[in-house]
Amino acid sequence: MERSQTVTQKFSSFSSSSSSTSGRDDKPREIDRSRSLGPVKLEKSYGKKERDTETVTIEEDEEEGQEEEEVEVVVVVNKEEEASSAPEEPPEASFGSISEEVDGFLSFLLSIDDGRDQWPEPPAMPEPTIKKFLDFVEEELVKYESGKDGAPPPANDELVLFDAIDRVAKLTSALSIFSSDTKYNKAMTRASSILRYAMCFLEDEFHSLLEDSKPKKDTGTARPKTKRRPSIGHLHDAIDRCVPPPSEPDLAEFPSTYTPEIIERLSGIAGAVVSAGYATECCQVFTISRRNAFDVALSNLGYEKLGVDDVQKMPWDSLETKIATWNKVFRQTVEVAFPREHDLCEAVFAGHSAIAYSIFHNFARGVTVLLLGFAEAVATTKRSAEKLFKVLDMYETLRDMVPRIDALLRTTESEPDDSSAAHDLTTEVALVRSRLGEAVVAIFCDLETSIKTDMGKNAVPGGAVHPLTRYVMNYLKYACEYKNTMEQVFRDHKNSENPSSQVEDAAKGGSDDNHNPFAIQLMEAMELLHTNLESKSKLYRDPALCSIFLMNNGRYVMQKIKGATEIHQLLGDTWSRKRSSDLRQYHKNYQRETWSKVLACFKDDGLQARGHVAKPVLKERLKSFNSMFEEIHKAQSSWVVSDEQLQSELRVSVSAVIVPAYRSFLGRFSQYLDPGKKSGKYIKFGPEELENYIDELFSGNPSSMVSRKRT
Amino acid sequence: MPTMDYQGSSLPFASIGRSILSIRRDQVHTVHAGRHHDPAALDLDLEALQKRVADLFLDLSSSDDDLLSLAWVRKLLDGFLVCQEEFRGILFGCSQGRRVNLSRPPLDRLLSDYFDRAVKALDVCNAVRDGIDQLRRWRRHLEIALAALSGGGRTLGEGQLRRARKALTELAILMIDEKEAGGGSVLTLRNRSFGRAGKEPPHHRRAGSGGAAVSSSGHHRSLSWSVSRSWSAARQLQAIGNNLTPPRGNEVTATNGLAVPVFTMSSVLFFVMWALVAAIPCQDRGLQTHFWVPRNFSWAASITSLHDRIFEESKRKERKSSCGMLKEIHHMEKCIRHLTELLDPVDFPWTEGKETELRQGVEELAEVCNTMKDGLEQLERQVREVFLRTVRSRTEGLDCLSKSHHPE
């Protein structure tokens, strides 16, 4: 018991150190260890004569296959103790000593490989030892395999077996040096058969470990949390943390990794198989199993694989849901599944960083390409305004995930050949991202087309805010919530087809914005809206109403911009000042159009001739004021100014002009009217009454003061 | 240690990106803008396209033994890309020069039909890309066999021979499965392959090397496809070819002749997609579609003869059982069959003569392997390029259409 623990400990300490430092740092130490071992073994079997050559050979061997050597060295040390303790072993020839002899012979064969020509006759082969060794391995394999259906074998048994298999692999290859010799050939054939047998068996074992030992899906009661060791806990953290709300894709659906025990066994098998030269089979099994698991998880997540054609035909509201799912799935794939898979590769192929890297890269690439297909399909759909925000979401997902993918692919120390691999994958993502970016630009620029082509012939009643203004402003406000992304998209993807005239037009708003294509585009849209509204205002026959319409819409625009700092920043203060002065101008125009005629009634000119007040003229003036005011009241109380502030500003400004003028007019001339009932005929409104009536303007309620007066 | 080449499937995407981006629109503009004010120039362009298509298919139909080889398919795709580029130039020229109003009936309908076909072709491209991935996975088995059989010049042990045989037998089974998948009902197969791997007790599995292969080929069965499980290449091809009729005389006149290149490109697009499905494994293959081009097109004879030849070939017995008609797949199958027979364990150990035969078999295997290695990567890149350029030309085309709808 105690011994088996030593083996496990040593093994695991070795594997954990190599996985964390990607194996390279350990190399010198490993070589030292094996070098010190080599001569000892040799002295036993072949004497001091060959010692020098031997040491050199081992060094060379080290350079070719460090990984193989690493595993061997550690276990060889333990083998002797281990095997000698096994009760069923005949005491006269322990497996440990046989292995040692085989090792000695192996080293000897390798040492003479280069100078084979000097050996016309193959060197004597320790046939009985080799036979015993192979017999033993075969027996162990059968034993191991037949016991496999029950509980997993103790870890140390497996290590002994893997070590033996490794020795068989080396023996097979070393024996083939002299395979023209019958004896050698026979031994080699036997060794290679056993090796292949072992490899088939390990492949099956590896496969069923991968397929069958996944933690069972959580049924809500028992979580195998407790069994997990804290040391490898980071692999599982993501699973444990996840308690997804029902509507969210379930993270636990992503292929989870395995318990540390299983990972250790997988890693052991992978090590043995790789060092025996059967890496391709092993990688293939691993790659396909993990990818299948991922695809099953995807479909459990409700992620549907949709063709480009399907996406084109899909109604927007369904597609919108799919896009939302895609965003989540893509982010979680990169944030959860990729790191998990990365760690698994590193753990299973510990010490074989190139293999681990290529398997992970292959996985990441396959999955990314699969998921990008949908984004590509969406970018291909017919462009329309409502898609802007969803497409932006996808764009942001890709933008945010690229650095993470990149980081994962770069953390592993890779072969020089692989350095471009990460680059290729991120380029592929960038390509799709730029397609989405182009779609965003096109959709946003389409807004201009829809503004330009909105040419309704019906004026909005009462000069109220036009639906186009509301639509455009809300759209822009929403778009500007993506301000940073929009700016980035426009900088990166606004292509050269933009004619320079547009830029010049837009640049009127402020020269600082020249280098911000999105701001220019936004300005352009605002200008177009402005132009469109001006032409819409011409639909009103009454120039005063025309001003009210412009004022209403202008006010709405200003209020929206005030409420959204992003748009405000983009358009700039100059623009706002310009717009405010426009608004003031509309106000003036309104005052002039509506009230200058009214004020004309209060003029002194023409009333007094040679110091006398002309009564008929006075009466005429008052009559015409009364009817004018009644008419204005009747018309303008049905006009709509829904912005309360603007409404009160307008009323106040009208009162401020009219009421004092009226008051002073009455003060100057009412004395000339006959007192009594007749004056009431001409002076219909008291100044306070006038103010009240003015306060009824722009309320959108047509009210006749005549009818009210009667009641 | 065998060389670990797991990067096989990674492509230099960067190069695609660059080549796409380098074909700037303005290049097309400078060539064509303004020219189409001149009706003669438009006619010249239309003629040039006809000639280009005719040359392409004449060239493709000229050699018999090359048909559906990787090199042939690549030539087809290259040619297609060139034609598409010219067509794109013509459309762009028209929309810029305002010589022809693209949005006037019946041209608008013809164009939007063409772009619909193009979208459908994108799905074929994706499915074919999967198929190429599949082929690449298969090539790994060949590599295993090759590595086992090459043995660094030393005599091969029985184990290595069995290893090679196992890899080849597994591959043969995968290919048969794929054929069942490709030809038959899509759903049944995928489900079947799910539960199959590794449930029986292991010692039963290795009764003979053949037995081991049967069970462990399940280890290598990939379930991942980018298309949905109900997707069918045959149906997609039918959708692309649907209503593909030559333009009538009045249509040609009403469109200033543009109905002709639209029909031409639609036919070429259909044929290219059809040939890809014929060559490459993909879900629910089926070549039975209606395809007819009137004789008065200069390319009609060669394209029709190619179509007929491929279709006839697909009905031949040996090809019928194949998962793709790519010549290299055929070659691969032959190679596998030959080597598997040679490697029958009953015959171990071997005679001298057999060793020689094996050496030849291995050489052949190496050749297939090499052709596939470079060829598949290039093919995948091209298919991707076809995808991207089709998307681009469609986007531009639809832009042109909508711009002509809303003249500024």
Short mmCIF file of N, CA, C and O in Angstrom, two decimals, chain B residues 252-340:
data_model
loop_
_atom_site.label_atom_id
_atom_site.label_comp_id
_atom_site.label_asym_id
_atom_site.label_seq_id
_atom_site.Cartn_x
_atom_site.Cartn_y
_atom_site.Cartn_z
N VAL B 252 -34.85 39.42 -73.64
CA VAL B 252 -33.51 39.87 -74.02
C VAL B 252 -33.55 41.32 -74.48
O VAL B 252 -32.76 42.15 -74.04
N THR B 253 -34.53 41.64 -75.33
CA THR B 253 -34.60 43.02 -75.83
C THR B 253 -34.97 43.98 -74.72
O THR B 253 -34.38 45.05 -74.60
N ALA B 254 -35.90 43.56 -73.88
CA ALA B 254 -36.37 44.46 -72.83
C ALA B 254 -35.27 44.77 -71.80
O ALA B 254 -35.36 45.72 -71.05
N THR B 255 -34.25 43.93 -71.77
CA THR B 255 -33.21 44.13 -70.76
C THR B 255 -31.89 44.59 -71.37
O THR B 255 -30.84 44.49 -70.74
N ASN B 256 -31.94 45.05 -72.61
CA ASN B 256 -30.72 45.42 -73.35
C ASN B 256 -29.71 44.27 -73.38
O ASN B 256 -28.51 44.49 -73.27
N GLY B 257 -30.23 43.08 -73.44
CA GLY B 257 -29.33 41.93 -73.54
C GLY B 257 -28.88 41.38 -72.20
O GLY B 257 -28.27 40.31 -72.14
N LEU B 258 -29.16 42.07 -71.11
CA LEU B 258 -28.65 41.62 -69.82
C LEU B 258 -29.28 40.31 -69.33
O LEU B 258 -28.71 39.62 -68.47
N ALA B 259 -30.43 39.96 -69.88
CA ALA B 259 -31.03 38.69 -69.50
C ALA B 259 -30.10 37.52 -69.83
O ALA B 259 -30.11 36.49 -69.15
N VAL B 260 -29.29 37.70 -70.85
CA VAL B 260 -28.39 36.61 -71.27
C VAL B 260 -27.31 36.34 -70.22
O VAL B 260 -27.18 35.20 -69.77
N PRO B 261 -26.53 37.35 -69.79
CA PRO B 261 -25.55 37.03 -68.74
C PRO B 261 -26.18 36.56 -67.44
O PRO B 261 -25.58 35.74 -66.74
N VAL B 262 -27.37 37.04 -67.14
CA VAL B 262 -28.00 36.58 -65.90
C VAL B 262 -28.30 35.08 -66.01
O VAL B 262 -28.00 34.31 -65.09
N PHE B 263 -28.82 34.69 -67.13
CA PHE B 263 -29.09 33.26 -67.33
C PHE B 263 -27.77 32.47 -67.34
O PHE B 263 -27.66 31.40 -66.73
N THR B 264 -26.79 33.02 -68.02
CA THR B 264 -25.50 32.34 -68.11
C THR B 264 -24.93 32.10 -66.73
O THR B 264 -24.55 30.98 -66.37
N MET B 265 -24.91 33.15 -65.91
CA MET B 265 -24.32 33.02 -64.58
C MET B 265 -25.15 32.10 -63.70
O MET B 265 -24.60 31.35 -62.89
N SER B 266 -26.46 32.13 -63.87
CA SER B 266 -27.30 31.23 -63.09
C SER B 266 -26.96 29.78 -63.43
O SER B 266 -26.85 28.93 -62.55
N SER B 267 -26.79 29.52 -64.72
CA SER B 267 -26.48 28.15 -65.14
C SER B 267 -25.12 27.73 -64.63
O SER B 267 -24.94 26.61 -64.14
N VAL B 268 -24.15 28.64 -64.73
CA VAL B 268 -22.80 28.30 -64.28
C VAL B 268 -22.82 28.05 -62.77
O VAL B 268 -22.26 27.07 -62.28
N LEU B 269 -23.51 28.92 -62.06
CA LEU B 269 -23.62 28.76 -60.60
C LEU B 269 -24.23 27.40 -60.27
O LEU B 269 -23.72 26.66 -59.42
N PHE B 270 -25.30 27.08 -60.96
CA PHE B 270 -25.94 25.79 -60.70
C PHE B 270 -24.96 24.65 -60.97
O PHE B 270 -24.79 23.75 -60.15
N PHE B 271 -24.30 24.72 -62.11
CA PHE B 271 -23.41 23.61 -62.47
C PHE B 271 -22.28 23.47 -61.46
O PHE B 271 -21.93 22.36 -61.06
N VAL B 272 -21.73 24.60 -61.04
CA VAL B 272 -20.61 24.54 -60.10
C VAL B 272 -21.05 23.88 -58.80
O VAL B 272 -20.38 23.00 -58.26
N MET B 273 -22.22 24.27 -58.31
CA MET B 273 -22.71 23.70 -57.05
C MET B 273 -23.03 22.22 -57.21
O MET B 273 -22.74 21.40 -56.36
N TRP B 274 -23.60 21.91 -58.34
CA TRP B 274 -23.95 20.52 -58.64
C TRP B 274 -22.69 19.67 -58.69
O TRP B 274 -22.64 18.57 -58.12
N ALA B 275 -21.65 20.18 -59.33
CA ALA B 275 -20.41 19.42 -59.46
C ALA B 275 -19.74 19.27 -58.09
O ALA B 275 -19.17 18.21 -57.78
N LEU B 276 -19.83 20.31 -57.25
CA LEU B 276 -19.25 20.20 -55.91
C LEU B 276 -19.95 19.10 -55.11
O LEU B 276 -19.31 18.29 -54.45
N VAL B 277 -21.27 19.09 -55.20
CA VAL B 277 -22.02 18.07 -54.48
C VAL B 277 -21.69 16.68 -55.03
O VAL B 277 -21.59 15.71 -54.28
N ALA B 278 -21.49 16.62 -56.34
CA ALA B 278 -21.13 15.34 -56.93
C ALA B 278 -19.78 14.86 -56.38
O ALA B 278 -19.61 13.68 -56.07
N ALA B 279 -18.86 15.79 -56.24
CA ALA B 279 -17.48 15.40 -55.91
C ALA B 279 -17.26 15.15 -54.43
O ALA B 279 -16.54 14.23 -54.05
N ILE B 280 -17.84 15.99 -53.59
CA ILE B 280 -17.46 16.03 -52.17
C ILE B 280 -18.56 15.41 -51.31
O ILE B 280 -19.74 15.65 -51.57
N PRO B 281 -18.17 14.66 -50.30
CA PRO B 281 -19.20 14.11 -49.42
C PRO B 281 -20.00 15.22 -48.76
O PRO B 281 -19.40 16.16 -48.25
N CYS B 282 -21.30 15.13 -48.82
CA CYS B 282 -22.10 16.03 -48.01
C CYS B 282 -23.47 15.43 -47.77
O CYS B 282 -23.82 14.41 -48.36
N GLN B 283 -24.21 16.08 -46.92
CA GLN B 283 -25.44 15.49 -46.43
C GLN B 283 -26.48 15.34 -47.53
O GLN B 283 -26.82 16.30 -48.20
N ASP B 284 -26.99 14.14 -47.66
CA ASP B 284 -28.05 13.83 -48.62
C ASP B 284 -27.72 14.29 -50.04
O ASP B 284 -28.39 15.15 -50.59
N ARG B 285 -26.68 13.70 -50.57
CA ARG B 285 -26.32 14.03 -51.95
C ARG B 285 -27.36 13.45 -52.90
O ARG B 285 -27.95 12.42 -52.62
N GLY B 286 -27.51 14.09 -54.01
CA GLY B 286 -28.41 13.57 -55.03
C GLY B 286 -28.25 14.43 -56.26
O GLY B 286 -28.30 15.65 -56.17
N LEU B 287 -27.98 13.79 -57.38
CA LEU B 287 -27.62 14.57 -58.57
C LEU B 287 -28.75 14.65 -59.58
O LEU B 287 -28.61 15.22 -60.65
N GLN B 288 -29.86 14.02 -59.22
CA GLN B 288 -30.97 13.97 -60.16
C GLN B 288 -31.68 15.32 -60.22
O GLN B 288 -32.55 15.61 -59.41
N THR B 289 -31.24 16.16 -61.15
CA THR B 289 -31.91 17.46 -61.29
C THR B 289 -32.06 17.77 -62.77
O THR B 289 -31.35 17.21 -63.60
N HIS B 290 -32.96 18.66 -63.02
CA HIS B 290 -33.17 19.03 -64.40
C HIS B 290 -32.19 20.13 -64.79
O HIS B 290 -32.05 21.12 -64.08
N PHE B 291 -31.49 19.92 -65.88
CA PHE B 291 -30.53 20.95 -66.31
C PHE B 291 -30.52 20.98 -67.84
O PHE B 291 -30.20 19.99 -68.48
N TRP B 292 -30.89 22.12 -68.36
CA TRP B 292 -30.94 22.20 -69.81
C TRP B 292 -30.53 23.59 -70.28
O TRP B 292 -30.98 24.61 -69.74
N VAL B 293 -29.64 23.60 -71.28
CA VAL B 293 -29.21 24.86 -71.87
C VAL B 293 -29.43 24.76 -73.37
O VAL B 293 -29.01 23.79 -73.99
N PRO B 294 -30.09 25.74 -73.95
CA PRO B 294 -30.30 25.66 -75.41
C PRO B 294 -28.98 25.72 -76.17
O PRO B 294 -28.03 26.36 -75.72
N ARG B 295 -28.98 25.05 -77.30
CA ARG B 295 -27.76 24.89 -78.08
C ARG B 295 -27.14 26.19 -78.56
O ARG B 295 -25.96 26.23 -78.90
N ASN B 296 -27.96 27.23 -78.67
CA ASN B 296 -27.40 28.45 -79.27
C ASN B 296 -26.42 29.19 -78.36
O ASN B 296 -25.75 30.11 -78.78
N PHE B 297 -26.31 28.77 -77.11
CA PHE B 297 -25.26 29.34 -76.26
C PHE B 297 -23.94 28.66 -76.58
O PHE B 297 -23.89 27.43 -76.70
N SER B 298 -22.91 29.46 -76.68
CA SER B 298 -21.64 28.89 -77.14
C SER B 298 -21.08 27.88 -76.14
O SER B 298 -20.29 27.03 -76.49
N TRP B 299 -21.50 27.96 -74.90
CA TRP B 299 -20.98 27.05 -73.89
C TRP B 299 -21.90 25.87 -73.63
O TRP B 299 -21.62 25.02 -72.79
N ALA B 300 -23.02 25.84 -74.35
CA ALA B 300 -24.04 24.82 -74.06
C ALA B 300 -23.50 23.41 -74.25
O ALA B 300 -23.68 22.54 -73.40
N ALA B 301 -22.82 23.20 -75.37
CA ALA B 301 -22.40 21.83 -75.69
C ALA B 301 -21.47 21.28 -74.63
O ALA B 301 -21.68 20.18 -74.11
N SER B 302 -20.47 22.09 -74.26
CA SER B 302 -19.48 21.54 -73.33
C SER B 302 -20.05 21.36 -71.93
O SER B 302 -19.79 20.36 -71.26
N ILE B 303 -20.87 22.29 -71.50
CA ILE B 303 -21.41 22.16 -70.13
C ILE B 303 -22.39 20.99 -70.07
O ILE B 303 -22.41 20.23 -69.10
N THR B 304 -23.17 20.82 -71.14
CA THR B 304 -24.12 19.72 -71.15
C THR B 304 -23.39 18.38 -71.18
O THR B 304 -23.77 17.44 -70.48
N SER B 305 -22.33 18.34 -71.96
CA SER B 305 -21.61 17.06 -72.04
C SER B 305 -20.96 16.74 -70.70
O SER B 305 -20.96 15.58 -70.26
N LEU B 306 -20.43 17.75 -70.03
CA LEU B 306 -19.86 17.52 -68.71
C LEU B 306 -20.93 17.01 -67.74
O LEU B 306 -20.71 16.07 -66.99
N HIS B 307 -22.06 17.69 -67.79
CA HIS B 307 -23.15 17.30 -66.91
C HIS B 307 -23.54 15.85 -67.15
O HIS B 307 -23.67 15.05 -66.21
N ASP B 308 -23.69 15.51 -68.42
CA ASP B 308 -24.12 14.14 -68.75
C ASP B 308 -23.07 13.12 -68.33
O ASP B 308 -23.40 12.06 -67.80
N ARG B 309 -21.81 13.49 -68.58
CA ARG B 309 -20.75 12.53 -68.24
C ARG B 309 -20.71 12.26 -66.74
O ARG B 309 -20.60 11.12 -66.30
N ILE B 310 -20.79 13.32 -65.99
CA ILE B 310 -20.74 13.14 -64.53
C ILE B 310 -21.96 12.36 -64.06
O ILE B 310 -21.86 11.46 -63.23
N PHE B 311 -23.09 12.69 -64.66
CA PHE B 311 -24.30 12.01 -64.22
C PHE B 311 -24.24 10.51 -64.55
O PHE B 311 -24.60 9.67 -63.73
N GLU B 312 -23.77 10.22 -65.77
CA GLU B 312 -23.62 8.81 -66.17
C GLU B 312 -22.68 8.08 -65.21
O GLU B 312 -22.97 6.99 -64.72
N GLU B 313 -21.56 8.75 -64.96
CA GLU B 313 -20.55 8.19 -64.08
C GLU B 313 -21.14 7.88 -62.70
O GLU B 313 -20.85 6.85 -62.10
N SER B 314 -21.99 8.79 -62.23
CA SER B 314 -22.55 8.61 -60.89
C SER B 314 -23.44 7.38 -60.82
O SER B 314 -23.70 6.86 -59.74
N LYS B 315 -23.94 6.96 -61.98
CA LYS B 315 -24.82 5.80 -61.96
C LYS B 315 -24.05 4.49 -62.06
O LYS B 315 -24.62 3.42 -61.87
N ARG B 316 -22.76 4.61 -62.41
CA ARG B 316 -21.97 3.38 -62.51
C ARG B 316 -21.85 2.73 -61.14
O ARG B 316 -21.80 3.39 -60.12
N LYS B 317 -21.73 1.41 -61.19
CA LYS B 317 -21.87 0.64 -59.95
C LYS B 317 -20.84 1.06 -58.90
O LYS B 317 -21.17 1.34 -57.75
N GLU B 318 -19.59 1.12 -59.32
CA GLU B 318 -18.56 1.38 -58.31
C GLU B 318 -18.68 2.78 -57.71
O GLU B 318 -18.39 3.00 -56.56
N ARG B 319 -19.14 3.73 -58.54
CA ARG B 319 -19.28 5.08 -58.04
C ARG B 319 -20.54 5.25 -57.21
O ARG B 319 -20.64 6.12 -56.35
N LYS B 320 -21.50 4.42 -57.53
CA LYS B 320 -22.78 4.51 -56.84
C LYS B 320 -22.59 4.28 -55.34
O LYS B 320 -23.25 4.88 -54.51
N SER B 321 -21.63 3.40 -55.05
CA SER B 321 -21.44 3.06 -53.65
C SER B 321 -20.48 4.04 -52.97
O SER B 321 -20.11 3.86 -51.83
N SER B 322 -20.11 5.07 -53.69
CA SER B 322 -19.10 5.96 -53.15
C SER B 322 -19.75 7.16 -52.47
O SER B 322 -20.86 7.55 -52.78
N CYS B 323 -19.00 7.75 -51.53
CA CYS B 323 -19.58 8.86 -50.78
C CYS B 323 -19.28 10.19 -51.45
O CYS B 323 -19.70 11.24 -50.98
N GLY B 324 -18.53 10.16 -52.53
CA GLY B 324 -18.23 11.38 -53.25
C GLY B 324 -17.50 10.96 -54.50
O GLY B 324 -16.74 10.00 -54.49
N MET B 325 -17.72 11.70 -55.60
CA MET B 325 -17.12 11.24 -56.85
C MET B 325 -15.76 11.86 -57.12
O MET B 325 -15.20 11.69 -58.20
N LEU B 326 -15.25 12.59 -56.17
CA LEU B 326 -13.92 13.16 -56.34
C LEU B 326 -12.97 12.04 -56.73
O LEU B 326 -12.98 10.96 -56.13
N LYS B 327 -12.17 12.33 -57.74
CA LYS B 327 -11.31 11.27 -58.25
C LYS B 327 -10.39 10.73 -57.15
O LYS B 327 -10.13 9.53 -57.08
N GLU B 328 -9.94 11.62 -56.31
CA GLU B 328 -9.04 11.19 -55.25
C GLU B 328 -9.73 10.28 -54.25
O GLU B 328 -9.08 9.43 -53.64
N ILE B 329 -11.02 10.44 -54.07
CA ILE B 329 -11.74 9.54 -53.16
C ILE B 329 -11.75 8.14 -53.77
O ILE B 329 -11.51 7.14 -53.09
N HIS B 330 -11.99 8.11 -55.06
CA HIS B 330 -11.99 6.84 -55.77
C HIS B 330 -10.63 6.17 -55.64
O HIS B 330 -10.53 4.99 -55.31
N HIS B 331 -9.63 6.96 -55.85
CA HIS B 331 -8.26 6.49 -55.74
C HIS B 331 -7.99 5.95 -54.34
O HIS B 331 -7.39 4.88 -54.16
N MET B 332 -8.48 6.69 -53.38
CA MET B 332 -8.32 6.32 -51.98
C MET B 332 -9.00 4.98 -51.72
O MET B 332 -8.42 4.08 -51.10
N GLU B 333 -10.19 4.85 -52.22
CA GLU B 333 -10.94 3.60 -52.02
C GLU B 333 -10.19 2.41 -52.60
O GLU B 333 -10.08 1.35 -51.98
N LYS B 334 -9.67 2.64 -53.81
CA LYS B 334 -8.95 1.55 -54.48
C LYS B 334 -7.74 1.16 -53.65
O LYS B 334 -7.44 -0.02 -53.43
N CYS B 335 -7.05 2.20 -53.21
CA CYS B 335 -5.85 2.00 -52.42
C CYS B 335 -6.15 1.24 -51.13
O CYS B 335 -5.42 0.32 -50.74
N ILE B 336 -7.22 1.63 -50.48
CA ILE B 336 -7.59 0.99 -49.21
C ILE B 336 -7.90 -0.48 -49.45
O ILE B 336 -7.43 -1.36 -48.74
N ARG B 337 -8.71 -0.72 -50.48
CA ARG B 337 -9.11 -2.09 -50.78
C ARG B 337 -7.87 -2.95 -51.03
O ARG B 337 -7.72 -4.04 -50.46
N HIS B 338 -7.02 -2.44 -51.87
CA HIS B 338 -5.82 -3.17 -52.25
C HIS B 338 -4.96 -3.48 -51.02
O HIS B 338 -4.58 -4.63 -50.78
N LEU B 339 -4.71 -2.46 -50.23
CA LEU B 339 -3.83 -2.65 -49.07
C LEU B 339 -4.48 -3.55 -48.01
O LEU B 339 -3.80 -4.36 -47.39
N THR B 340 -5.78 -3.39 -47.83
CA THR B 340 -6.43 -4.21 -46.80
C THR B 340 -6.32 -5.69 -47.17
O THR B 340 -6.08 -6.54 -46.33
#
